[in-house]
């Protein structure tokens, strides 16, 4: 069983590979962890059904939330709920692996009656949803984060970045600068740039109004990749995290506690921050709305999240013949 110390050791062991994950996707489902060759499987490509008796083919189903299990209106459709019920009826487990901090994903977990462990904060948090308790949480050095932001701005040479931070657990409050978004949410905090560094944080989010996300991410990796982890989690959000943090680290921690291996896992995602997630799993599914980098390394492309792509695959795997 992993402890917080063991998680930190695991994170340190993968810090180099994590920091470059934005531009160098790999897949554990291909021999030697290389990117699969040949055309990407079409949506609906057939997978073997699980065995009708005993342990199912994929006893662990790992899903991202935003852009994957959740529709654009941040709900889980009745069809997806029914598909998750099929998973449970087959004796398999559903594991949420999300970039959201635990406080931000709790409402979605409650809404679907989720129990047990969840991987939150891009792998920085291991959350027990049944007990509403954080088991593991990593923080980001504020001075290092500030330095990476400043060096990224210098490398881009396009003026200041707009910023947000997630404050340290257990609060995990989302605090933004005035120009970070045009649609301020009531639960978010507003702060001046210097105020962002006033209290402990878990991650920084960066965006630029005129520079493409890929260029911002590449610049951040170039200047800070040896000191922090950088990932692209959502349009307009490049995340800077503690070194060694990614979804595969959190997934490994959860899988060890739950007793599952990569070969027993099917994973679903939609953005480059899900590359480590799909790379860890024995079988990786990209949503039809996924980023091209994730589609390029996936074993299968499902329908889009708005079309219940997760449910479509789970129905094929877990529905009774």
C-alpha positions as a printed NumPy array, in Angstrom:
array([[  0.   ,   0.   ,   0.   ],
       [  1.299,   3.438,  -0.917],
       [  1.73 ,   6.236,   1.611],
       [  2.153,   9.958,   0.969],
       [  5.932,   9.416,   1.198],
       [  5.779,   6.666,  -1.389],
       [  3.727,   8.893,  -3.656],
       [  6.359,  11.589,  -3.396],
       [  9.057,   9.086,  -4.302],
       [  7.076,   7.893,  -7.29 ],
       [  6.557,  11.471,  -8.399],
       [ 10.268,  12.218,  -8.193],
       [ 11.057,   9.159, -10.291],
       [  8.953,  10.356, -13.199],
       [  9.488,  14.105, -13.027],
       [ 11.531,  14.299, -16.227],
       [  9.063,  12.374, -18.354],
       [  6.09 ,  14.251, -16.918],
       [  7.484,  17.682, -17.632],
       [  7.769,  16.904, -21.339],
       [  4.452,  15.078, -21.659],
       [  2.897,  17.99 , -23.543],
       [  4.952,  17.285, -26.619],
       [  6.062,  13.646, -26.352],
       [  3.047,  11.35 , -25.882],
       [  3.632,   7.639, -25.364],
       [  1.3  ,   4.721, -24.883],
       [  1.715,   1.729, -22.625],
       [ -0.649,  -0.152, -24.887],
       [  1.94 ,  -0.318, -27.671],
       [  5.015,  -2.544, -27.402],
       [  7.859,  -0.771, -25.628],
       [  5.609,   2.212, -24.781],
       [  5.875,   3.717, -28.288],
       [  3.195,   5.556, -30.21 ],
       [  1.062,   3.051, -32.12 ],
       [  1.692,   3.064, -35.865],
       [ -0.918,   2.997, -38.58 ],
       [ -4.309,   4.72 , -38.737],
       [ -6.174,   5.67 , -35.585],
       [ -9.061,   3.271, -34.927],
       [-12.401,   4.66 , -36.061],
       [-15.137,   5.465, -33.539],
       [-16.954,   2.278, -32.612],
       [-14.083,  -0.089, -33.44 ],
       [-14.919,  -3.454, -31.912],
       [-13.318,  -4.619, -28.693],
       [-13.681,  -8.127, -27.272],
       [-16.529,  -8.416, -24.828],
       [-15.653,  -9.25 , -21.237],
       [-15.916, -12.865, -20.225],
       [-19.458, -13.801, -19.309],
       [-18.247, -15.504, -16.147],
       [-15.64 , -14.346, -13.661],
       [-13.557, -11.21 , -13.829],
       [-14.402,  -8.826, -16.726],
       [-11.791,  -7.986, -19.337],
       [-11.344,  -4.496, -17.854],
       [-12.171,  -4.618, -14.136],
       [-11.049,  -0.982, -13.772],
       [-12.645,   1.803, -15.832],
       [-10.772,   5.119, -15.425],
       [-12.464,   8.25 , -16.765],
       [-11.667,  11.921, -16.93 ],
       [-14.562,  14.265, -16.133],
       [-14.609,  17.464, -18.217],
       [-14.919,  16.822, -21.937],
       [-15.152,  13.084, -21.314],
       [-17.748,  11.747, -18.881],
       [-19.351,  15.172, -18.421],
       [-21.313,  16.81 , -21.188],
       [-20.724,  20.453, -22.007],
       [-23.384,  21.485, -19.48 ],
       [-21.397,  19.672, -16.753],
       [-23.917,  16.867, -16.294],
       [-23.656,  13.088, -16.601],
       [-26.353,  11.916, -18.985],
       [-28.878,   9.204, -18.092],
       [-27.263,   6.975, -20.715],
       [-23.826,   7.369, -19.114],
       [-25.264,   6.682, -15.656],
       [-26.831,   3.496, -16.989],
       [-23.525,   2.453, -18.568],
       [-21.71 ,   2.969, -15.272],
       [-24.357,   0.796, -13.628],
       [-23.464,  -1.942, -16.135],
       [-19.84 ,  -1.623, -15.068],
       [-20.774,  -2.083, -11.414],
       [-23.099,  -4.995, -12.2  ],
       [-20.227,  -6.77 , -13.951],
       [-18.094,  -6.475, -10.826],
       [-15.817,  -3.791, -12.277],
       [-14.893,  -0.473, -10.654],
       [-15.144,   3.101, -11.922],
       [-12.253,   5.418, -11.021],
       [-12.487,   9.161, -11.732],
       [ -9.128,  10.673, -12.747],
       [ -9.564,  14.425, -13.145],
       [ -7.622,  17.657, -13.244],
       [-10.149,  19.239, -10.919],
       [ -9.172,  19.518,  -7.256],
       [-11.235,  17.411,  -4.884],
       [-13.386,  20.33 ,  -3.751],
       [-14.334,  21.072,  -7.368],
       [-15.218,  17.517,  -8.385],
       [-17.088,  16.539,  -5.2  ],
       [-20.477,  17.731,  -6.506],
       [-20.149,  15.599,  -9.635],
       [-19.167,  12.526,  -7.641],
       [-22.112,  12.976,  -5.289],
       [-24.47 ,  13.389,  -8.246],
       [-23.589,   9.95 ,  -9.643],
       [-23.437,   8.195,  -6.286],
       [-19.689,   7.698,  -6.575],
       [-17.913,   5.763,  -3.815],
       [-14.284,   5.054,  -2.988],
       [-11.087,   6.602,  -4.307],
       [-10.776,   9.35 ,  -6.919],
       [ -7.643,  10.865,  -8.433],
       [ -7.907,  14.664,  -8.46 ],
       [ -5.731,  17.707,  -9.186],
       [ -3.983,  16.128, -12.212],
       [ -2.754,  13.306,  -9.972],
       [ -1.604,  15.511,  -7.088],
       [ -4.502,  14.42 ,  -4.885],
       [ -5.871,  11.059,  -3.841],
       [ -9.376,  11.592,  -2.516],
       [-11.635,   9.209,  -0.595],
       [-15.086,  10.192,  -1.832],
       [-16.851,   7.875,   0.603],
       [-15.307,   9.61 ,   3.613],
       [-14.941,  13.051,   1.931],
       [-11.269,  13.014,   2.929],
       [ -8.006,  13.82 ,   1.163],
       [ -5.47 ,  11.029,   1.591],
       [ -2.625,  12.614,  -0.425],
       [ -2.1  ,  16.204,  -1.577],
       [  0.984,  17.886,  -3.084],
       [  1.787,  21.614,  -3.01 ],
       [  3.75 ,  23.826,  -5.398],
       [  6.567,  26.106,  -4.262],
       [  5.285,  29.646,  -4.791],
       [  8.598,  31.275,  -5.615],
       [  9.372,  28.571,  -8.146],
       [  5.921,  28.99 ,  -9.689],
       [  6.366,  32.751,  -9.946],
       [  9.774,  32.253, -11.551],
       [  8.426,  29.814, -14.148],
       [  5.634,  32.242, -15.05 ],
       [  8.096,  35.114, -15.486],
       [ 10.514,  33.015, -17.544],
       [  7.662,  31.781, -19.747],
       [  6.626,  35.368, -20.418],
       [ 10.201,  36.271, -21.323],
       [ 10.467,  33.283, -23.676],
       [  7.207,  34.179, -25.431],
       [  7.992,  37.885, -25.682],
       [  4.304,  38.671, -26.14 ],
       [  3.465,  40.532, -22.952],
       [  2.068,  39.27 , -19.657],
       [  0.181,  36.024, -19.219],
       [ -3.192,  35.912, -17.506],
       [ -2.996,  33.766, -14.4  ],
       [ -4.979,  31.726, -11.918],
       [ -3.997,  29.591,  -8.948],
       [ -5.592,  26.778,  -7.004],
       [ -4.913,  27.395,  -3.337],
       [ -3.63 ,  24.622,  -1.096],
       [ -5.846,  21.864,   0.303],
       [ -8.224,  21.557,   1.983],
       [ -9.56 ,  24.897,   0.681],
       [ -8.561,  24.45 ,  -2.996],
       [-10.049,  27.794,  -4.007],
       [ -9.74 ,  28.988,  -7.61 ],
       [ -8.347,  32.535,  -7.702],
       [ -7.854,  34.459, -10.966],
       [ -6.477,  37.731, -12.251],
       [ -8.975,  40.127, -13.811],
       [ -8.089,  39.254, -17.405],
       [ -8.04 ,  35.478, -17.011],
       [-11.629,  34.977, -18.127],
       [-14.593,  36.825, -19.564],
       [-16.987,  34.627, -17.58 ],
       [-16.194,  34.965, -13.893],
       [-17.89 ,  32.32 , -11.763],
       [-19.391,  33.252,  -8.38 ],
       [-17.254,  30.729,  -6.5  ],
       [-13.975,  32.039,  -7.925],
       [-11.821,  34.607,  -6.181],
       [-10.422,  37.709,  -7.892],
       [ -6.925,  38.924,  -7.01 ],
       [ -4.135,  41.156,  -8.214],
       [ -1.142,  39.413,  -9.724],
       [  1.044,  39.742,  -6.62 ],
       [ -1.756,  38.528,  -4.367],
       [ -1.687,  35.152,  -6.105],
       [  1.521,  34.283,  -4.272],
       [  0.347,  35.372,  -0.811],
       [ -0.71 ,  31.91 ,   0.41 ],
       [  0.246,  28.273,  -0.299],
       [ -0.879,  26.951,  -3.698],
       [ -1.175,  23.623,  -5.495],
       [ -0.931,  24.786,  -9.098],
       [ -0.817,  27.766, -11.453],
       [ -2.849,  28.13 , -14.633],
       [ -1.617,  30.328, -17.466],
       [ -3.228,  31.611, -20.63 ],
       [ -2.465,  34.234, -23.237],
       [ -5.107,  36.132, -25.158],
       [ -3.261,  36.052, -28.488],
       [ -0.668,  33.243, -28.259],
       [ -1.789,  29.677, -28.976],
       [ -1.999,  27.283, -26.038],
       [  0.552,  24.948, -27.611],
       [  3.146,  27.701, -27.804],
       [  2.536,  28.739, -24.191],
       [  2.873,  25.126, -23.037],
       [  6.032,  24.566, -25.093],
       [  7.631,  27.717, -23.685],
       [  6.795,  26.694, -20.124],
       [  8.27 ,  23.227, -20.677],
       [ 11.393,  24.737, -22.228],
       [ 12.115,  27.117, -19.346],
       [ 10.825,  25.102, -16.398],
       [ 10.478,  21.494, -17.468],
       [ 13.263,  20.32 , -15.189],
       [ 11.697,  21.979, -12.141],
       [  7.936,  21.629, -12.568],
       [  5.386,  19.599, -14.5  ],
       [  3.491,  21.348, -17.297],
       [  0.31 ,  20.105, -18.914],
       [ -2.484,  21.331, -21.177],
       [ -5.774,  20.447, -19.51 ],
       [ -8.391,  22.618, -21.206],
       [ -8.607,  25.277, -23.878],
       [ -6.967,  28.397, -22.472],
       [ -5.49 ,  26.595, -19.473],
       [ -1.837,  25.569, -19.296],
       [ -1.108,  24.147, -15.854],
       [  2.111,  24.346, -13.844],
       [  2.277,  21.662, -11.146],
       [  4.787,  20.153,  -8.721],
       [  7.482,  18.181, -10.544],
       [  6.473,  14.596, -11.167],
       [  2.744,  15.271, -11.089],
       [  0.55 ,  13.723, -13.75 ],
       [ -2.503,  11.52 , -13.964],
       [ -0.482,   8.327, -14.307],
       [  1.176,   8.922, -10.924],
       [ -2.166,   9.372,  -9.196],
       [ -3.662,   6.456, -11.1  ],
       [ -0.797,   4.188, -10.068],
       [ -1.305,   5.21 ,  -6.444],
       [ -5.028,   4.471,  -6.596],
       [ -4.627,   1.232,  -8.57 ],
       [ -2.095,  -0.105,  -6.075],
       [ -4.514,   0.513,  -3.222],
       [ -7.401,  -1.011,  -5.154],
       [ -5.424,  -4.005,  -6.452],
       [ -5.502,  -3.362, -10.223],
       [ -2.808,  -3.426, -12.91 ],
       [ -2.465,  -1.397, -16.138],
       [ -3.471,  -4.424, -18.236],
       [ -6.775,  -4.583, -16.333],
       [ -7.575,  -0.918, -16.98 ],
       [ -9.422,   0.923, -19.739],
       [ -9.09 ,   4.709, -19.65 ],
       [-10.989,   7.575, -21.289],
       [ -9.846,  11.186, -21.859],
       [ -9.944,  14.203, -24.137],
       [ -6.937,  16.516, -23.622],
       [ -3.106,  16.321, -23.544],
       [ -3.184,  16.064, -19.746],
       [ -4.823,  12.668, -20.345],
       [ -1.846,  11.353, -22.326],
       [ -0.244,   9.875, -19.168],
       [ -3.632,   8.438, -18.18 ],
       [ -4.156,   6.609, -21.469],
       [ -0.468,   5.714, -21.615],
       [ -0.648,   3.963, -18.235],
       [ -3.791,   1.998, -19.021],
       [ -3.822,  -1.242, -20.948],
       [ -6.34 ,   0.26 , -23.374],
       [ -6.807,   3.98 , -24.014],
       [ -9.88 ,   5.641, -25.522],
       [ -9.883,   9.225, -26.808],
       [-13.172,  11.049, -27.151],
       [-14.323,  12.2  , -30.574],
       [-13.855,  15.781, -29.334],
       [-10.318,  15.06 , -28.1  ],
       [ -7.157,  17.041, -28.769],
       [ -5.218,  15.693, -31.798],
       [ -2.242,  14.757, -29.602],
       [ -4.427,  12.407, -27.553],
       [ -6.153,  10.944, -30.597],
       [ -2.732,  10.189, -32.102],
       [ -1.784,   7.846, -29.261],
       [ -5.165,   6.333, -28.381],
       [ -6.145,   2.736, -29.106],
       [ -9.656,   3.82 , -30.044],
       [-11.619,   6.983, -30.753],
       [-15.096,   7.001, -29.214],
       [-17.948,   9.357, -30.079],
       [-17.727,  12.824, -28.539],
       [-18.683,  13.543, -24.942],
       [-21.889,  15.252, -26.125],
       [-22.787,  11.962, -27.84 ],
       [-22.104,   9.845, -24.732],
       [-18.908,   8.34 , -26.109],
       [-17.919,   6.778, -22.786],
       [-21.304,   5.078, -22.557],
       [-21.068,   3.798, -26.135],
       [-17.847,   1.935, -25.367],
       [-18.963,   0.69 , -21.943],
       [-22.229,  -0.626, -23.351],
       [-20.32 ,  -2.646, -25.921],
       [-17.994,  -4.053, -23.28 ],
       [-20.324,  -4.661, -20.377],
       [-23.847,  -5.108, -21.731],
       [-25.182,  -8.63 , -21.642],
       [-25.02 , -10.426, -25.013]])
